[in-house]
DNA sequence: GAGTTGACATGCAATCCGTATGTCAGTTAT
DNA sequence: ATAACTGACATACGGATTGCATGTCAACTC
């Protein structure tokens, strides 16, 4: 009758567990979040959890992969509105800074993720954020807009700077005034990668 | 007879606990490190630990403060050998990249520290690393070598870029060949902060 | 329609953190 | 010098959590 009923409910349960985990990890943090509370909140038990994700860290990896995917998508959207490729790169960086102000992203992806899953560069979900900026950098180098540097190193530096700056902004007393200063400094620093001196007076945002 | 015997042994015990914690946290990670094993390795028990540091996180804070102090010291040493202030700043950044290759520093200060103590900018041990680069940046701006950007933002971006790049280098398959590329890219990007010749925009003395 | 698979629930063992209580060396006062 | 006291540290206990092993029942196959 309903030959696909099995995997449908399974995927639904996986989604429910991941959704509950996002809330719990964002609020309590990964280490203090309880698997019992988590699964009960999703209407299930730890049995489902270990069957689907094998491990507490496995669940974190699944959550991180989902959030990371969303971040990359949002960054690409904002980058697409930029007038040229260089502004697109800057828009990506600014997007990461702003996204890191979201407590959920900050705690799960930027703090607990690296601490419990190791460095993002070797995550199972080869993090999509970095991949998009790396591609943008590659295009800019090919077009002669950026100096011929290692594309992965450049992407790493830009992302690291942006995300770390965002942690600072988020922890500051007055994020509203600190954020624009961080973004401005980011744009200035990133200009070091530009191939030739553009004689433009860039007005601070 | 020996009126100071009390506090002497106490400081010795504190040092022994911190030393044992450094080893345990570096090897097992903060969350999986056992307080029982830790204290036994130091020849003490959990009683001494809670009496001295109040909390497991208190012990982590003490360890982080010690390592952070050492990092700032080493960065200043390397920066002092540079021919001028600008090269001094670049030397600091390179120093952070290289120091982050040390597994102990990587795990304790860069991964577990932010995850369990929150953002470094609000650590009890107001992290010394950032303070030194901030001062260097302030000097460079005052001398007109760097563009007049927010000094804290610039220091944050430079440190974040360096430390995050270091995580990437450490996780790579061949750190020996990746490290110089990371350092080169860092120097190029940091040059974005240089004032250079831009007479039309702003003319600092 | 009976057998089989597997997704999920449940009970159990091990472990760990934090605190409350106990103990004794070291210090001070008389 | 001896008695009292302070406090640094050890020990015992309770609460909580993770991971596994076993049990169960719906869903799929033949």
Coordinates of C-alpha atoms (C1' of nucleotides) in Angstrom, one line a residue:
Chain A
X1 CA 0.0 0.0 0.0
X2 CA 2.4 2.6 1.2
X3 CA 5.8 1.2 0.3
X4 CA 7.7 4.4 1.0
X5 CA 6.3 5.0 4.4
X6 CA 9.4 3.7 6.2
X7 CA 12.0 6.1 4.9
X8 CA 9.6 9.0 4.9
X9 CA 9.1 8.9 8.7
X10 CA 12.8 8.3 9.2
X11 CA 13.8 11.4 7.3
X12 CA 11.1 13.3 9.2
X13 CA 12.5 12.1 12.5
X14 CA 16.0 13.0 11.4
X15 CA 14.8 16.5 10.6
X16 CA 13.0 16.8 13.9
X17 CA 16.1 15.7 15.8
X18 CA 18.3 18.1 13.9
X19 CA 15.8 20.9 14.5
X20 CA 15.6 20.2 18.2
X21 CA 19.4 19.9 18.4
X22 CA 19.8 23.3 16.8
X23 CA 17.7 24.9 19.5
X24 CA 19.4 23.0 22.3
X25 CA 22.9 23.6 21.1
X26 CA 22.3 27.2 20.5
X27 CA 20.8 27.8 23.9
X28 CA 22.7 25.4 26.2
X29 CA 25.8 24.9 24.2
X30 CA 26.9 21.5 22.9
X31 CA 28.6 20.2 26.0
X32 CA 25.8 21.0 28.5
X33 CA 22.9 20.1 26.2
X34 CA 21.3 16.9 27.3
X35 CA 20.5 14.2 24.9
X36 CA 17.4 13.1 26.9
X37 CA 15.9 16.6 26.9
X38 CA 16.8 17.0 23.3
X39 CA 15.2 13.9 22.1
X40 CA 12.2 14.3 24.3
X41 CA 11.7 17.8 22.9
X42 CA 11.6 16.2 19.5
X43 CA 9.1 13.6 20.7
X44 CA 11.6 10.7 20.5
X45 CA 14.2 9.1 22.7
X46 CA 18.0 8.5 22.7
X47 CA 17.5 5.3 20.8
X48 CA 16.5 7.2 17.6
X49 CA 19.4 9.5 18.0
X50 CA 22.1 6.9 18.3
X51 CA 20.5 4.9 15.5
X52 CA 20.5 7.8 13.1
X53 CA 23.7 9.7 14.0
X54 CA 25.6 7.1 15.9
X55 CA 27.1 9.6 18.3
X56 CA 26.5 12.9 20.1
X57 CA 29.2 14.4 17.9
X58 CA 27.5 12.9 14.9
X59 CA 24.4 14.9 15.6
X60 CA 26.5 18.0 16.0
X61 CA 28.1 17.3 12.7
X62 CA 24.7 17.1 11.0
X63 CA 23.6 20.3 12.6
X64 CA 26.8 22.1 11.6
X65 CA 26.4 20.9 8.0
X66 CA 22.9 22.2 7.8
X67 CA 23.7 25.7 9.3
X68 CA 26.9 25.9 7.2
X69 CA 24.9 25.2 4.1
X70 CA 22.5 28.0 4.9
X71 CA 25.3 30.4 5.6
X72 CA 26.9 29.7 2.2
X73 CA 23.6 30.2 0.5
X74 CA 23.0 33.5 2.2
X75 CA 26.5 34.7 1.4
X76 CA 26.1 33.9 -2.3
X77 CA 22.8 35.7 -2.4
X78 CA 24.3 38.9 -1.0
X79 CA 27.4 38.5 -3.2
X80 CA 25.2 38.3 -6.3
X81 CA 23.9 41.8 -5.7
X82 CA 27.3 43.4 -5.9
X83 CA 28.2 45.4 -9.0
X84 CA 31.4 43.6 -9.7
X85 CA 33.5 40.6 -8.6
X86 CA 35.6 42.5 -6.1
X87 CA 32.7 44.1 -4.4
X88 CA 31.2 40.6 -4.4
X89 CA 34.1 39.3 -2.4
X90 CA 33.8 42.2 0.1
X91 CA 30.1 41.5 0.3
X92 CA 30.7 37.9 1.2
X93 CA 33.1 39.0 4.0
X94 CA 30.6 41.5 5.3
X95 CA 27.9 38.9 5.2
X96 CA 30.0 36.5 7.3
X97 CA 30.6 39.3 9.8
X98 CA 26.9 40.0 10.1
X99 CA 25.8 36.4 10.1
X100 CA 28.2 35.6 13.0
X101 CA 26.1 38.0 15.1
X102 CA 23.4 35.4 15.1
X103 CA 23.8 33.6 18.5
X104 CA 23.0 30.3 16.9
X105 CA 25.6 30.5 14.2
X106 CA 28.2 31.9 16.7
X107 CA 27.9 29.2 19.2
X108 CA 27.3 26.2 17.0
X109 CA 29.5 26.8 14.0
X110 CA 32.2 29.2 15.4
X111 CA 32.7 27.9 18.9
X112 CA 31.4 24.4 19.5
X113 CA 32.0 23.2 16.0
X114 CA 35.8 23.7 15.9
X115 CA 36.1 22.6 19.5
X116 CA 34.4 19.2 19.2
X117 CA 34.7 18.4 15.5
X118 CA 38.2 19.8 15.0
X119 CA 39.3 22.3 12.4
X120 CA 36.6 23.1 9.9
X121 CA 38.9 22.3 6.9
X122 CA 38.6 18.6 7.7
X123 CA 34.9 18.5 8.7
X124 CA 32.8 15.8 7.1
X125 CA 30.7 18.6 5.6
X126 CA 33.6 20.2 3.9
X127 CA 32.4 23.6 4.9
X128 CA 30.6 25.3 2.1
X129 CA 31.3 28.8 3.3
X130 CA 34.9 28.6 2.6
X131 CA 34.4 26.9 -0.7
X132 CA 32.3 29.8 -2.1
X133 CA 34.9 32.5 -1.2
X134 CA 37.6 30.3 -2.5
X135 CA 35.9 30.1 -5.9
X136 CA 35.4 33.9 -5.9
X137 CA 39.0 34.4 -5.1
X138 CA 40.0 32.1 -7.9
X139 CA 37.9 34.1 -10.4
X140 CA 39.4 37.4 -9.2
X141 CA 42.9 36.1 -9.6
X142 CA 42.2 34.7 -13.1
X143 CA 40.8 38.1 -14.1
X144 CA 43.9 39.9 -12.8
X145 CA 42.0 41.8 -10.2
X146 CA 43.7 40.2 -7.3
X147 CA 47.4 39.5 -6.9
X148 CA 48.3 35.9 -7.8
X149 CA 48.3 34.5 -4.3
X150 CA 47.3 31.0 -3.1
X151 CA 43.6 31.0 -3.4
X152 CA 42.9 28.7 -0.5
X153 CA 45.2 30.8 1.8
X154 CA 43.5 34.0 0.7
X155 CA 40.1 32.6 1.3
X156 CA 41.2 31.2 4.7
X157 CA 42.6 34.5 5.8
X158 CA 39.5 36.5 4.6
X159 CA 37.1 34.2 6.3
X160 CA 39.1 33.9 9.4
X161 CA 39.4 37.6 9.7
X162 CA 35.7 38.2 9.1
X163 CA 34.5 35.5 11.5
X164 CA 36.9 36.4 14.2
X165 CA 36.0 40.1 13.9
X166 CA 32.4 39.0 14.2
X167 CA 33.0 37.3 17.5
X168 CA 34.5 40.5 18.8
X169 CA 31.6 42.6 17.6
X170 CA 29.1 40.2 19.1
X171 CA 30.9 40.3 22.5
X172 CA 31.2 44.0 22.5
X173 CA 29.0 46.3 24.6
X174 CA 27.6 48.1 21.7
X175 CA 27.5 45.9 18.6
X176 CA 25.6 48.6 16.7
X177 CA 28.4 51.0 16.5
X178 CA 31.2 48.5 16.5
X179 CA 29.9 46.6 13.5
X180 CA 30.4 49.3 10.9
X181 CA 34.0 49.9 12.1
X182 CA 34.8 46.2 11.8
X183 CA 33.4 46.1 8.3
X184 CA 35.3 49.2 7.2
X185 CA 38.5 47.8 8.6
X186 CA 37.8 44.6 6.8
X187 CA 37.4 46.3 3.4
X188 CA 40.6 48.3 3.9
X189 CA 42.6 45.2 4.8
X190 CA 41.2 43.1 2.0
X191 CA 42.3 45.7 -0.5
X192 CA 45.8 44.4 0.2
X193 CA 44.9 41.6 -2.2
X194 CA 44.1 44.1 -5.1
X195 CA 46.5 43.8 -8.0
X196 CA 46.9 47.5 -8.8
X197 CA 46.2 50.6 -6.9
X198 CA 42.7 51.8 -7.6
X199 CA 42.8 55.6 -7.1
X200 CA 39.3 55.6 -5.6
X201 CA 38.5 57.3 -2.4
X202 CA 36.2 54.7 -0.9
X203 CA 33.8 56.3 1.4
X204 CA 33.4 54.5 4.7
X205 CA 30.1 52.7 4.9
Chain B
X1 CA 60.5 28.6 62.1
X2 CA 59.1 28.5 58.6
X3 CA 56.3 31.0 58.6
X4 CA 56.0 30.9 54.8
X5 CA 55.8 27.2 54.4
X6 CA 52.0 27.4 53.9
X7 CA 51.7 29.6 50.9
X8 CA 54.8 28.2 49.4
X9 CA 53.4 24.7 49.1
X10 CA 50.1 26.2 48.0
X11 CA 51.7 28.0 45.1
X12 CA 53.7 24.9 44.2
X13 CA 50.5 22.8 44.2
X14 CA 48.8 25.4 42.0
X15 CA 51.7 25.2 39.6
X16 CA 51.6 21.4 39.6
X17 CA 47.9 21.4 38.9
X18 CA 48.2 23.9 36.0
X19 CA 51.1 21.9 34.6
X20 CA 49.1 18.7 34.7
X21 CA 46.1 20.4 33.3
X22 CA 48.1 21.8 30.3
X23 CA 49.2 18.2 29.5
X24 CA 45.7 16.7 30.0
X25 CA 43.8 19.5 28.1
X26 CA 46.3 19.4 25.2
X27 CA 46.1 15.7 24.9
X28 CA 42.5 14.8 25.7
X29 CA 40.8 18.1 25.2
X30 CA 39.0 20.0 27.9
X31 CA 35.7 18.2 27.8
X32 CA 37.1 14.7 27.9
X33 CA 39.9 15.4 30.4
X34 CA 39.1 13.8 33.7
X35 CA 39.6 15.8 36.9
X36 CA 40.5 12.7 38.8
X37 CA 43.2 11.6 36.4
X38 CA 44.4 15.2 36.1
X39 CA 44.8 15.7 39.8
X40 CA 46.2 12.2 40.4
X41 CA 48.8 12.9 37.8
X42 CA 49.8 16.0 39.8
X43 CA 49.9 13.9 43.0
X44 CA 46.8 15.5 44.4
X45 CA 43.0 15.1 44.4
X46 CA 40.0 17.0 43.2
X47 CA 39.8 18.7 46.6
X48 CA 42.9 20.7 45.9
X49 CA 41.5 21.6 42.5
X50 CA 38.2 23.0 43.6
X51 CA 39.8 24.8 46.6
X52 CA 42.2 26.6 44.3
X53 CA 40.3 27.2 41.1
X54 CA 36.7 26.8 42.2
X55 CA 35.6 25.2 39.0
X56 CA 36.8 23.1 36.1
X57 CA 36.4 26.1 33.9
X58 CA 38.4 28.1 36.5
X59 CA 41.3 25.7 35.9
X60 CA 41.0 26.2 32.2
X61 CA 41.0 29.9 32.6
X62 CA 44.2 29.7 34.6
X63 CA 45.9 27.5 32.0
X64 CA 44.7 29.7 29.2
X65 CA 46.1 32.8 31.0
X66 CA 49.5 31.1 31.4
X67 CA 49.7 30.0 27.8
X68 CA 48.4 33.3 26.5
X69 CA 51.1 35.1 28.4
X70 CA 53.8 33.0 26.9
X71 CA 52.4 33.6 23.4
X72 CA 52.4 37.3 23.8
X73 CA 56.0 37.2 25.2
X74 CA 57.2 35.2 22.3
X75 CA 55.5 37.4 19.8
X76 CA 57.1 40.5 21.3
X77 CA 60.5 38.8 21.2
X78 CA 60.2 38.1 17.5
X79 CA 58.7 41.5 16.7
X80 CA 61.6 43.2 18.4
X81 CA 64.0 41.8 15.9
X82 CA 62.2 43.4 13.0
X83 CA 63.9 46.4 11.3
X84 CA 60.9 48.7 11.5
X85 CA 57.5 49.0 13.0
X86 CA 55.6 47.7 10.0
X87 CA 57.8 44.6 9.7
X88 CA 57.4 44.2 13.4
X89 CA 53.6 43.9 12.9
X90 CA 54.1 41.4 10.1
X91 CA 56.5 39.4 12.3
X92 CA 53.9 39.3 15.1
X93 CA 51.3 37.9 12.6
X94 CA 53.7 35.3 11.3
X95 CA 54.6 34.4 14.9
X96 CA 51.0 33.7 15.7
X97 CA 50.7 31.5 12.6
X98 CA 53.7 29.5 13.6
X99 CA 52.8 29.3 17.3
X100 CA 49.3 28.0 16.4
X101 CA 51.1 25.0 14.9
X102 CA 51.8 23.9 18.5
X103 CA 49.1 21.3 19.3
X104 CA 48.9 22.6 22.9
X105 CA 48.3 26.1 21.9
X106 CA 45.9 25.1 19.1
X107 CA 43.7 23.0 21.3
X108 CA 43.7 24.9 24.5
X109 CA 43.8 28.6 23.4
X110 CA 42.2 28.4 20.0
X111 CA 39.6 25.7 20.3
X112 CA 38.6 24.9 23.9
X113 CA 39.3 28.4 25.2
X114 CA 36.7 30.2 23.1
X115 CA 34.2 27.3 23.3
X116 CA 34.1 27.1 27.1
X117 CA 35.2 30.6 28.3
X118 CA 33.4 32.5 25.6
X119 CA 35.0 35.1 23.3
X120 CA 38.6 35.9 24.2
X121 CA 37.9 39.6 24.4
X122 CA 36.0 39.1 27.6
X123 CA 38.3 36.5 29.2
X124 CA 39.3 37.1 32.8
X125 CA 42.9 37.1 31.5
X126 CA 42.2 39.9 29.0
X127 CA 44.2 38.1 26.4
X128 CA 47.6 39.6 26.1
X129 CA 48.2 38.5 22.5
X130 CA 45.6 40.9 21.2
X131 CA 46.8 43.7 23.4
X132 CA 50.3 43.7 22.0
X133 CA 49.2 43.8 18.4
X134 CA 46.7 46.5 19.2
X135 CA 49.5 48.7 20.7
X136 CA 51.7 48.1 17.6
X137 CA 48.8 49.1 15.4
X138 CA 48.3 52.2 17.4
X139 CA 51.9 53.2 16.9
X140 CA 51.8 52.6 13.2
X141 CA 48.7 54.7 12.8
X142 CA 50.2 57.5 14.9
X143 CA 53.2 57.5 12.7
X144 CA 51.2 57.6 9.5
X145 CA 52.4 54.3 8.3
X146 CA 49.0 52.7 8.6
X147 CA 45.7 54.2 7.4
X148 CA 43.7 55.7 10.2
X149 CA 41.5 52.7 11.0
X150 CA 40.0 51.6 14.2
X151 CA 43.0 50.1 16.0
X152 CA 41.1 47.4 17.9
X153 CA 39.3 46.3 14.7
X154 CA 42.6 46.1 12.8
X155 CA 44.3 44.1 15.5
X156 CA 41.3 41.8 15.7
X157 CA 41.2 41.2 12.0
X158 CA 45.0 40.6 11.8
X159 CA 45.0 38.2 14.7
X160 CA 41.9 36.4 13.6
X161 CA 43.3 36.0 10.1
X162 CA 46.6 34.7 11.4
X163 CA 45.2 32.3 13.9
X164 CA 42.5 31.0 11.6
X165 CA 45.1 30.5 8.8
X166 CA 47.2 28.6 11.3
X167 CA 44.4 26.2 12.1
X168 CA 44.2 25.5 8.4
X169 CA 48.0 25.0 8.1
X170 CA 48.0 22.7 11.1
X171 CA 45.2 20.5 9.7
X172 CA 46.7 20.3 6.2
X173 CA 48.5 17.2 4.9
X174 CA 51.8 19.0 4.4
X175 CA 52.2 21.9 6.8
X176 CA 55.8 22.4 5.8
X177 CA 54.9 23.7 2.3
X178 CA 51.6 25.3 3.2
X179 CA 53.0 27.4 6.0
X180 CA 55.1 29.7 3.8
X181 CA 52.1 30.2 1.4
X182 CA 49.9 31.2 4.4
X183 CA 52.5 33.7 5.7
X184 CA 53.0 35.2 2.2
X185 CA 49.3 35.7 1.7
X186 CA 49.1 37.2 5.2
X187 CA 51.8 39.8 4.4
X188 CA 50.1 40.7 1.1
X189 CA 46.7 41.1 2.7
X190 CA 48.0 43.1 5.7
X191 CA 49.5 45.5 3.2
X192 CA 46.0 46.8 2.7
X193 CA 46.4 48.7 5.9
X194 CA 49.5 50.6 4.6
X195 CA 48.9 54.3 4.0
X196 CA 51.2 54.4 1.0
X197 CA 50.8 57.1 -1.6
X198 CA 47.2 58.1 -1.8
X199 CA 47.5 62.0 -1.7
X200 CA 44.0 62.5 -3.0
X201 CA 42.1 60.7 -0.3
X202 CA 43.6 61.7 3.0
X203 CA 47.0 63.3 3.8
X204 CA 48.2 62.3 7.2
X205 CA 51.3 64.3 8.1
Chain C
dG1 C1' -0.2 -14.0 5.4
dA2 C1' 3.9 -15.5 7.6
dG3 C1' 8.8 -14.3 8.1
dT4 C1' 12.3 -10.9 8.2
dT5 C1' 14.3 -6.6 8.5
dG6 C1' 15.2 -2.5 11.0
dA7 C1' 13.9 1.8 13.3
dC8 C1' 13.2 3.0 17.7
dA9 C1' 12.4 2.4 23.0
dT10 C1' 14.2 0.9 27.4
dG11 C1' 17.2 -0.8 31.1
dC12 C1' 21.9 -1.0 32.6
dA13 C1' 26.7 0.0 33.5
dA14 C1' 30.3 3.2 33.7
dT15 C1' 31.8 7.7 34.3
dC16 C1' 32.2 12.4 35.7
dC17 C1' 31.3 16.8 38.1
dG18 C1' 30.3 19.4 42.2
dT19 C1' 29.5 19.6 47.1
dA20 C1' 29.5 18.5 51.9
dT21 C1' 32.0 16.6 55.4
dG22 C1' 36.2 15.0 57.7
dT23 C1' 41.3 15.5 58.9
dC24 C1' 45.6 17.1 59.9
dA25 C1' 49.6 20.2 59.1
dG26 C1' 50.8 24.8 59.8
dT27 C1' 50.0 29.1 62.3
dT28 C1' 49.0 32.1 66.2
dA29 C1' 48.0 33.4 70.9
dT30 C1' 48.7 32.9 75.6
Chain D
dA1 C1' 55.6 25.5 74.8
dT2 C1' 51.1 24.1 74.5
dA3 C1' 46.5 24.8 73.3
dA4 C1' 43.3 26.6 70.1
dC5 C1' 42.4 27.8 65.5
dT6 C1' 42.6 28.4 60.5
dG7 C1' 42.6 26.6 56.1
dA8 C1' 44.5 23.5 52.5
dC9 C1' 43.4 19.2 51.1
dA10 C1' 41.3 14.3 51.1
dT11 C1' 37.2 11.5 51.0
dA12 C1' 32.4 10.1 50.5
dC13 C1' 28.1 10.9 48.3
dG14 C1' 24.3 12.4 45.1
dG15 C1' 22.7 13.8 40.7
dA16 C1' 23.3 13.6 36.0
dT17 C1' 24.8 12.0 31.5
dT18 C1' 26.6 9.1 27.7
dG19 C1' 26.9 4.8 25.2
dC20 C1' 25.5 0.1 24.6
dA21 C1' 22.8 -4.1 24.8
dT22 C1' 18.5 -5.9 24.7
dG23 C1' 13.6 -5.9 23.7
dT24 C1' 9.5 -4.7 20.7
dC25 C1' 6.6 -3.7 17.1
dA26 C1' 5.5 -1.7 12.7
dA27 C1' 6.8 -2.0 7.8
dC28 C1' 8.4 -4.4 3.9
dT29 C1' 9.1 -8.8 1.1
dC30 C1' 7.9 -13.1 -1.0

